[in-house]
Coordinates of C-alpha atoms and ligand atoms in Angstrom, one line a residue:
M1 CA 133.5 89.4 170.7
K2 CA 131.0 88.1 168.1
N3 CA 130.9 84.7 169.9
F4 CA 130.3 86.5 173.2
F5 CA 127.1 88.2 171.7
I6 CA 125.9 84.8 170.3
V7 CA 126.3 83.2 173.8
I8 CA 124.4 86.1 175.4
V9 CA 121.5 85.9 172.9
V10 CA 121.3 82.1 173.4
I11 CA 121.2 82.6 177.2
I12 CA 118.5 85.2 176.9
I13 CA 116.4 82.9 174.6
S14 CA 116.8 79.9 176.9
V15 CA 115.9 81.8 180.1
G16 CA 112.9 83.4 178.3
G17 CA 111.9 79.9 177.3
L18 CA 111.8 78.8 181.0
F19 CA 109.3 81.6 181.7
A20 CA 107.3 81.1 178.4
Q21 CA 103.6 80.3 179.0
P22 CA 102.8 76.7 178.3
K23 CA 100.3 76.4 175.5
P24 CA 96.7 76.1 176.6
Y25 CA 94.4 73.3 175.4
V26 CA 91.0 74.5 174.1
I27 CA 88.1 72.4 172.8
L28 CA 85.4 74.4 171.2
I29 CA 82.2 72.3 171.1
S30 CA 79.1 73.3 169.0
F31 CA 75.7 71.8 169.7
D32 CA 73.7 72.9 166.6
G33 CA 70.4 74.6 167.4
F34 CA 70.7 74.2 171.2
R35 CA 68.5 77.1 172.4
W36 CA 69.6 79.1 175.4
D37 CA 66.8 77.9 177.7
Y38 CA 67.2 74.1 177.0
V39 CA 69.4 73.9 180.0
D40 CA 66.4 74.8 182.3
R41 CA 64.6 71.5 181.7
G42 CA 66.3 69.6 184.5
I43 CA 67.9 67.1 182.1
T44 CA 71.4 68.5 181.7
P45 CA 73.6 67.6 184.7
N46 CA 76.8 68.2 182.8
F47 CA 75.8 71.7 182.0
D48 CA 75.0 72.2 185.7
F49 CA 78.6 71.0 186.4
I50 CA 80.0 73.7 184.1
K51 CA 77.7 76.3 185.6
E52 CA 79.1 75.5 189.1
N53 CA 82.7 75.2 188.0
G54 CA 83.0 77.7 185.1
V55 CA 81.3 80.4 183.2
S56 CA 77.7 80.4 182.0
A57 CA 76.1 83.1 179.9
K58 CA 72.4 83.8 179.9
S59 CA 72.6 83.3 176.1
L60 CA 74.8 83.5 173.0
R61 CA 73.5 86.0 170.4
P62 CA 74.0 84.8 166.9
C63 CA 74.4 86.9 163.8
F64 CA 71.7 87.5 161.2
P65 CA 70.7 85.2 159.5
S66 CA 70.5 82.9 162.5
K67 CA 71.5 79.9 160.4
T68 CA 74.2 77.2 160.7
F69 CA 76.9 78.2 158.2
P70 CA 76.9 82.0 158.6
N71 CA 77.1 81.6 162.4
H72 CA 79.8 78.9 162.6
I73 CA 81.9 81.0 160.4
S74 CA 81.2 84.1 162.5
I75 CA 82.3 82.3 165.6
I76 CA 85.5 81.1 164.1
T77 CA 86.4 84.5 162.3
G78 CA 84.9 87.2 164.6
M79 CA 83.1 88.7 161.6
Y80 CA 79.5 89.4 160.7
P81 CA 78.3 87.3 157.7
E82 CA 78.3 90.5 155.5
H83 CA 82.0 90.6 156.1
H84 CA 83.1 87.0 156.1
G85 CA 81.0 86.3 153.0
I86 CA 79.0 83.2 154.0
I87 CA 75.7 85.2 154.0
S88 CA 73.4 82.2 154.3
N89 CA 73.4 78.4 154.1
S90 CA 72.8 78.7 150.4
F91 CA 73.1 81.8 148.1
W92 CA 74.1 82.9 144.6
N93 CA 77.0 85.0 143.4
S94 CA 75.1 86.7 140.6
F95 CA 78.3 88.3 139.3
T96 CA 79.9 84.9 138.5
G97 CA 76.7 82.8 138.3
T98 CA 78.1 80.4 140.9
H99 CA 76.1 79.0 143.8
Y100 CA 77.1 78.2 147.4
S101 CA 75.2 75.6 149.3
L102 CA 75.9 73.6 152.5
S103 CA 74.9 70.4 150.7
D104 CA 77.4 71.0 147.8
T105 CA 80.9 70.1 149.0
I106 CA 82.5 71.6 145.9
S107 CA 81.2 75.0 147.0
T108 CA 81.8 74.5 150.8
R109 CA 85.4 73.5 150.1
D110 CA 86.1 76.4 147.7
A111 CA 88.1 79.1 149.5
E112 CA 86.9 81.8 147.1
W113 CA 83.7 82.1 149.2
Y114 CA 85.4 82.6 152.5
K115 CA 86.6 86.2 152.9
G116 CA 87.4 86.1 156.6
E117 CA 90.4 84.6 158.4
T118 CA 89.5 81.7 160.6
F119 CA 91.1 81.2 164.1
W120 CA 92.8 78.1 162.7
E121 CA 94.6 80.2 160.2
T122 CA 95.5 82.9 162.7
V123 CA 96.9 80.6 165.3
E124 CA 98.6 78.1 162.9
R125 CA 100.5 81.0 161.4
Q126 CA 101.8 81.6 164.8
G127 CA 103.1 78.1 165.2
I128 CA 100.2 76.3 167.1
K129 CA 98.6 73.2 165.6
T130 CA 94.9 72.9 165.4
A131 CA 92.3 70.3 164.5
S132 CA 88.6 70.1 163.6
Y133 CA 86.3 67.2 164.1
F134 CA 83.7 68.9 162.0
W135 CA 83.0 72.6 161.6
P136 CA 81.6 74.5 158.7
G137 CA 84.5 76.0 156.7
S138 CA 87.1 73.5 158.0
E139 CA 87.5 71.5 154.8
L140 CA 88.8 74.0 152.3
T141 CA 90.9 72.6 149.5
L142 CA 93.7 75.1 150.2
S143 CA 95.7 73.4 153.0
Y144 CA 97.0 76.6 154.5
R145 CA 93.5 77.8 155.1
R146 CA 92.4 74.8 157.2
P147 CA 93.4 73.1 160.4
T148 CA 96.3 70.6 160.4
H149 CA 94.0 67.7 161.4
Y150 CA 90.4 67.5 160.2
H151 CA 87.6 65.2 159.2
K152 CA 85.3 65.6 156.2
Y153 CA 81.7 66.1 157.4
E154 CA 79.7 62.9 157.8
H155 CA 76.2 63.6 159.2
K156 CA 75.7 60.1 160.7
R157 CA 79.1 59.6 162.3
P158 CA 78.3 58.4 165.8
C159 CA 78.8 61.0 168.5
R160 CA 81.2 59.0 170.7
E161 CA 83.4 58.2 167.8
R162 CA 83.7 62.0 167.3
V163 CA 84.8 62.4 170.9
D164 CA 87.2 59.5 170.7
G165 CA 88.8 61.1 167.6
V166 CA 89.4 64.3 169.5
I167 CA 90.9 62.4 172.4
N168 CA 93.2 60.5 170.0
W169 CA 94.5 63.9 168.7
L170 CA 95.3 64.9 172.2
K171 CA 97.4 61.8 172.6
L172 CA 99.6 62.6 169.7
P173 CA 103.3 63.4 170.2
Y174 CA 103.8 67.1 171.2
D175 CA 105.1 68.1 167.8
Q176 CA 101.9 66.9 166.1
R177 CA 99.4 67.6 168.8
P178 CA 96.7 70.2 168.3
Y179 CA 96.0 72.6 171.1
F180 CA 92.9 74.1 169.6
I181 CA 90.2 71.7 168.5
T182 CA 86.6 72.2 167.3
S183 CA 83.9 69.6 167.7
Y184 CA 80.3 69.6 166.3
F185 CA 77.0 67.7 167.0
D186 CA 73.8 68.2 165.2
A187 CA 71.2 66.4 167.3
T188 CA 69.3 69.4 168.8
D189 CA 69.0 71.0 165.4
T190 CA 67.8 67.8 163.6
Y191 CA 65.2 67.0 166.2
G192 CA 64.2 70.6 166.8
H193 CA 63.3 70.9 163.0
E194 CA 61.5 67.6 162.9
Y195 CA 59.6 67.6 166.2
G196 CA 59.6 71.2 167.5
T197 CA 61.2 72.7 170.5
D198 CA 59.0 71.1 173.2
S199 CA 58.7 67.5 172.1
P200 CA 60.0 64.5 174.1
K201 CA 62.2 63.7 171.1
T202 CA 63.9 67.1 171.3
N203 CA 64.4 66.6 175.1
F204 CA 66.0 63.3 174.2
A205 CA 68.5 65.1 171.9
I206 CA 69.2 67.7 174.7
A207 CA 69.9 64.9 177.2
Q208 CA 72.0 63.0 174.6
L209 CA 74.2 66.1 173.9
D210 CA 74.5 66.7 177.7
S211 CA 75.8 63.1 178.0
I212 CA 78.3 63.8 175.3
L213 CA 79.8 66.5 177.6
G214 CA 80.0 63.9 180.3
Y215 CA 81.8 61.6 178.0
Y216 CA 84.3 64.3 177.1
F217 CA 85.0 64.9 180.8
E218 CA 85.4 61.2 181.4
K219 CA 87.8 60.7 178.4
L220 CA 89.8 63.8 179.3
K221 CA 90.2 62.4 182.8
E222 CA 91.5 59.1 181.4
I223 CA 94.3 60.9 179.5
N224 CA 95.0 63.2 182.5
L225 CA 94.1 66.3 180.6
F226 CA 90.8 67.2 182.3
D227 CA 92.3 69.7 184.6
S228 CA 94.4 71.4 182.0
T229 CA 91.8 71.6 179.2
N230 CA 89.5 74.6 178.6
I231 CA 86.2 73.6 177.2
I232 CA 83.9 76.1 175.5
V233 CA 80.4 74.9 174.6
V234 CA 78.4 77.1 172.1
S235 CA 75.5 76.8 169.7
D236 CA 75.1 78.5 166.4
H237 CA 71.4 79.6 167.0
G238 CA 68.2 78.6 168.8
M239 CA 65.0 77.3 167.4
T240 CA 61.3 78.3 167.3
E241 CA 58.0 76.5 166.5
V242 CA 56.7 76.9 163.0
S243 CA 53.5 75.7 161.5
I244 CA 51.8 75.4 158.1
D245 CA 49.1 77.7 159.3
K246 CA 51.6 80.6 159.4
I247 CA 52.7 80.8 155.7
I248 CA 53.3 83.8 153.5
N249 CA 53.4 82.7 149.9
I250 CA 55.8 85.2 148.2
E251 CA 55.3 83.6 144.8
N252 CA 51.6 84.4 144.9
I253 CA 52.3 88.0 146.0
L254 CA 54.9 88.5 143.2
N255 CA 52.9 86.7 140.5
G256 CA 53.8 88.3 137.1
Y257 CA 57.0 90.0 138.4
M258 CA 60.5 89.1 137.1
Y259 CA 63.0 88.2 139.9
K260 CA 65.2 85.5 141.3
Q261 CA 64.5 84.2 144.8
N262 CA 66.8 82.6 147.3
D263 CA 66.3 80.9 150.6
N264 CA 62.9 80.4 152.2
G265 CA 61.3 80.0 155.7
P266 CA 62.5 82.7 158.2
F267 CA 64.0 85.0 155.6
M268 CA 64.2 85.3 151.8
M269 CA 66.4 87.2 149.4
I270 CA 64.8 88.6 146.2
E271 CA 67.0 89.8 143.2
P272 CA 64.7 91.7 140.9
E273 CA 65.4 91.7 137.1
T274 CA 66.7 95.0 135.8
G275 CA 64.3 97.8 136.2
Q276 CA 62.0 95.9 138.5
L277 CA 63.4 96.9 141.9
D278 CA 60.9 99.5 142.9
N279 CA 57.8 97.7 141.5
I280 CA 58.7 94.5 143.4
Y281 CA 59.7 96.4 146.6
N282 CA 56.4 98.4 146.5
K283 CA 54.3 95.2 146.0
L284 CA 56.0 93.5 148.9
K285 CA 55.6 96.6 151.0
E286 CA 51.8 96.8 150.2
N287 CA 51.4 93.3 151.4
E288 CA 53.7 93.6 154.5
N289 CA 52.0 91.4 157.0
H290 CA 53.9 89.1 159.4
Y291 CA 57.1 90.1 157.7
K292 CA 59.4 93.1 157.0
V293 CA 60.7 93.9 153.6
Y294 CA 63.8 96.1 153.1
K295 CA 66.0 97.2 150.2
R296 CA 69.5 96.0 151.0
E297 CA 70.9 99.4 151.9
N298 CA 68.0 99.9 154.4
V299 CA 68.2 96.7 156.3
P300 CA 68.3 98.0 160.0
A301 CA 71.9 98.5 161.1
Y302 CA 71.7 96.1 164.0
F303 CA 71.3 93.2 161.5
H304 CA 74.7 94.0 159.9
F305 CA 73.3 92.6 156.7
S306 CA 73.9 95.2 154.0
D307 CA 77.6 95.5 153.3
N308 CA 78.1 92.7 150.8
P309 CA 77.2 92.7 147.1
L310 CA 76.0 89.1 147.2
I311 CA 73.1 90.1 149.5
S312 CA 70.2 90.5 147.2
K313 CA 68.7 93.9 146.5
I314 CA 65.6 93.0 148.5
V315 CA 65.6 91.2 151.9
I316 CA 62.5 89.9 153.5
I317 CA 62.5 88.8 157.2
A318 CA 59.5 86.9 158.7
E319 CA 58.0 87.4 162.1
N320 CA 59.0 84.6 164.5
G321 CA 57.1 81.4 163.7
W322 CA 56.0 82.6 160.2
S323 CA 57.5 81.1 157.0
L324 CA 58.2 82.9 153.7
E325 CA 57.6 80.2 151.0
T326 CA 57.2 79.6 147.3
N327 CA 54.7 77.0 146.0
K328 CA 57.5 74.4 145.8
S329 CA 59.1 75.1 149.2
F330 CA 55.7 75.1 150.8
E331 CA 55.1 71.6 149.4
S332 CA 58.4 70.5 150.8
M333 CA 57.5 72.0 154.2
K334 CA 54.3 70.0 154.3
K335 CA 56.0 66.8 153.1
W336 CA 58.7 67.0 155.8
N337 CA 56.2 68.3 158.4
T338 CA 58.7 70.8 159.6
K339 CA 57.9 71.8 163.2
G340 CA 60.8 74.1 164.1
N341 CA 63.0 76.6 162.3
H342 CA 65.6 79.3 162.8
G343 CA 67.0 82.1 160.7
Y344 CA 64.9 84.9 162.1
D345 CA 65.9 88.2 163.8
N346 CA 69.0 87.4 165.8
Y347 CA 67.9 89.6 168.7
S348 CA 64.8 87.4 169.3
M349 CA 65.4 85.3 172.3
D350 CA 64.2 82.1 170.5
M351 CA 67.1 82.5 168.1
N352 CA 69.7 82.8 171.0
G353 CA 72.0 79.9 171.7
I354 CA 74.3 78.9 174.6
F355 CA 77.7 79.9 175.8
Y356 CA 79.3 77.8 178.6
A357 CA 83.0 77.6 179.4
V358 CA 85.1 75.6 182.0
G359 CA 88.8 75.0 182.5
P360 CA 91.9 76.5 184.2
L361 CA 91.6 79.8 182.4
F362 CA 87.9 80.5 183.1
R363 CA 86.3 82.0 186.2
K364 CA 84.5 79.6 188.5
N365 CA 80.8 79.7 189.2
Y366 CA 80.5 82.9 187.1
Q367 CA 77.2 83.9 185.5
V368 CA 77.1 86.6 182.8
G369 CA 74.5 88.1 180.5
T370 CA 74.2 87.6 176.8
V371 CA 77.5 87.2 174.9
N372 CA 77.9 87.9 171.2
N373 CA 79.2 85.1 169.1
I374 CA 81.4 87.5 167.0
D375 CA 83.5 88.1 170.2
I376 CA 84.6 84.5 170.6
Y377 CA 87.4 84.8 168.0
Q378 CA 88.9 87.6 170.1
L379 CA 88.6 85.5 173.3
L380 CA 90.5 82.7 171.6
C381 CA 93.3 85.1 170.4
K382 CA 93.6 86.3 174.0
I383 CA 93.7 82.8 175.4
F384 CA 96.5 81.8 172.9
N385 CA 98.2 85.1 173.2
V386 CA 98.2 85.6 169.4
F387 CA 97.6 88.7 167.3
P388 CA 94.1 88.8 165.9
N389 CA 93.2 89.5 162.3
Q390 CA 92.6 93.3 162.2
L391 CA 89.5 93.2 160.0
I392 CA 87.2 91.7 162.6
D393 CA 83.9 92.9 164.1
G394 CA 84.3 91.3 167.5
K395 CA 85.4 93.2 170.6
L396 CA 87.7 91.7 173.3
E397 CA 86.4 94.1 176.0
R398 CA 82.9 92.7 175.7
I399 CA 84.1 89.2 176.7
E400 CA 87.6 89.0 178.3
Y401 CA 86.1 89.5 181.8
I402 CA 85.1 85.8 181.9
L403 CA 88.8 84.9 182.1
K404 CA 90.6 84.6 185.4
Ligands
AMP1 P1 70.5 74.3 159.0 O1 69.6 73.8 160.1 O2 69.8 74.3 157.7 O3 71.0 75.7 159.3 O4 71.8 73.4 158.9 C1 72.0 72.3 159.7 C2 72.7 71.3 158.9 O5 74.0 71.7 158.5 C3 73.0 70.0 159.7 O6 71.9 69.2 159.8 C4 74.1 69.4 158.9 O7 73.6 68.4 158.0 C5 74.7 70.5 158.1 N1 76.1 70.7 158.5 C6 76.6 71.0 159.7 N2 78.0 71.1 159.6 C7 78.3 70.8 158.4 C8 79.6 70.7 157.7 N3 80.7 70.9 158.4 N4 79.6 70.3 156.4 C9 78.4 70.1 155.8 N5 77.2 70.2 156.4 C10 77.1 70.5 157.6
ZN2 ZN1 72.5 75.3 163.0
ZN3 ZN1 68.7 74.0 161.6

């Protein structure tokens, strides 16, 4: 009798297996600082191909602050920065005296800072292998919190080498092969900062990244995976023109006050010394011109930038194009001759990025409005049919209609 039941169970599992969905392939590509309207310059034929054959959104709304690390982590966790913990590209934990910075690999690899669950973790736990050819937060020292296959970030690694690396992963035997892969390219951010949004050099970067899409298509065709791969192209934020004529020197305003300052440019965090909060806040409020100053608990709700003790007690957000600087950071801005920046109000269109998707699971020739980057994690969970982490901010109903 016992054997009979075992045979029945084996038959049910085998028949179920016959009807089990094959695992989808998804490549999530990020073009850093690729503003939503860069595709309207007539130099992006591969984006035009996706528009015709897949889904194109008017724009992708980043989270505040519209900077690289907070937003890549929001895309991959479905959480606002206040909840996943990477509240800027660099910030202090004043409770432990430790510092996080994108240029300090000890901090960027330390899992302590990352309070969210990445999609790599969610899907690997459910038996699907993943890979990352660069993505902020993909290099943690704890192996169970990172993708099976990954590369340590190298800014100058040639673009085509990155694509070839992804293609090689897709040629691995099935038991090692990743089905979800992230891929990252910096060119539009690097050139946008250096030359501004409208320069021929930035147009060159836009065209270069478009050609990388073309190279992906070509290489996927070569390994016969073009028709079965879903490609999602995003950017972490946009870019706006800045100039040294639009400077607010916070150090001059707060001369004589006791505080610690963090970040500069589009937004700044101020941690007053004990007993100084109201004096400093009032001083900044009196001088409020081309910026807004808030106590942490009063940052407008739509920024979702209050609910984390590492956010300083005072947050200052500049008007688009204006820069909040100290004497030292202003010198560095002049030295580097910075022409473009991001980090401003995430609802400003200049801070919006791109969302394009093509592949067997996506609707064809389907144009939608603005998509929120925190909803992408939910979309990925739906695509792979896995249970999402329950602590997320993203909402499936705001995005699932782009699937067939
Ligand atoms: P930002 O423009 O300051 O928000 O940051 C953009 C910079 O982030 C890029 O120029 C890269 O140097 C850096 N970056 C991007 N991804 C990574 C990564 N995975 N690890 C370290 N740095 C990165
Ligand atoms: Zn960026
Ligand atoms: Zn940047």
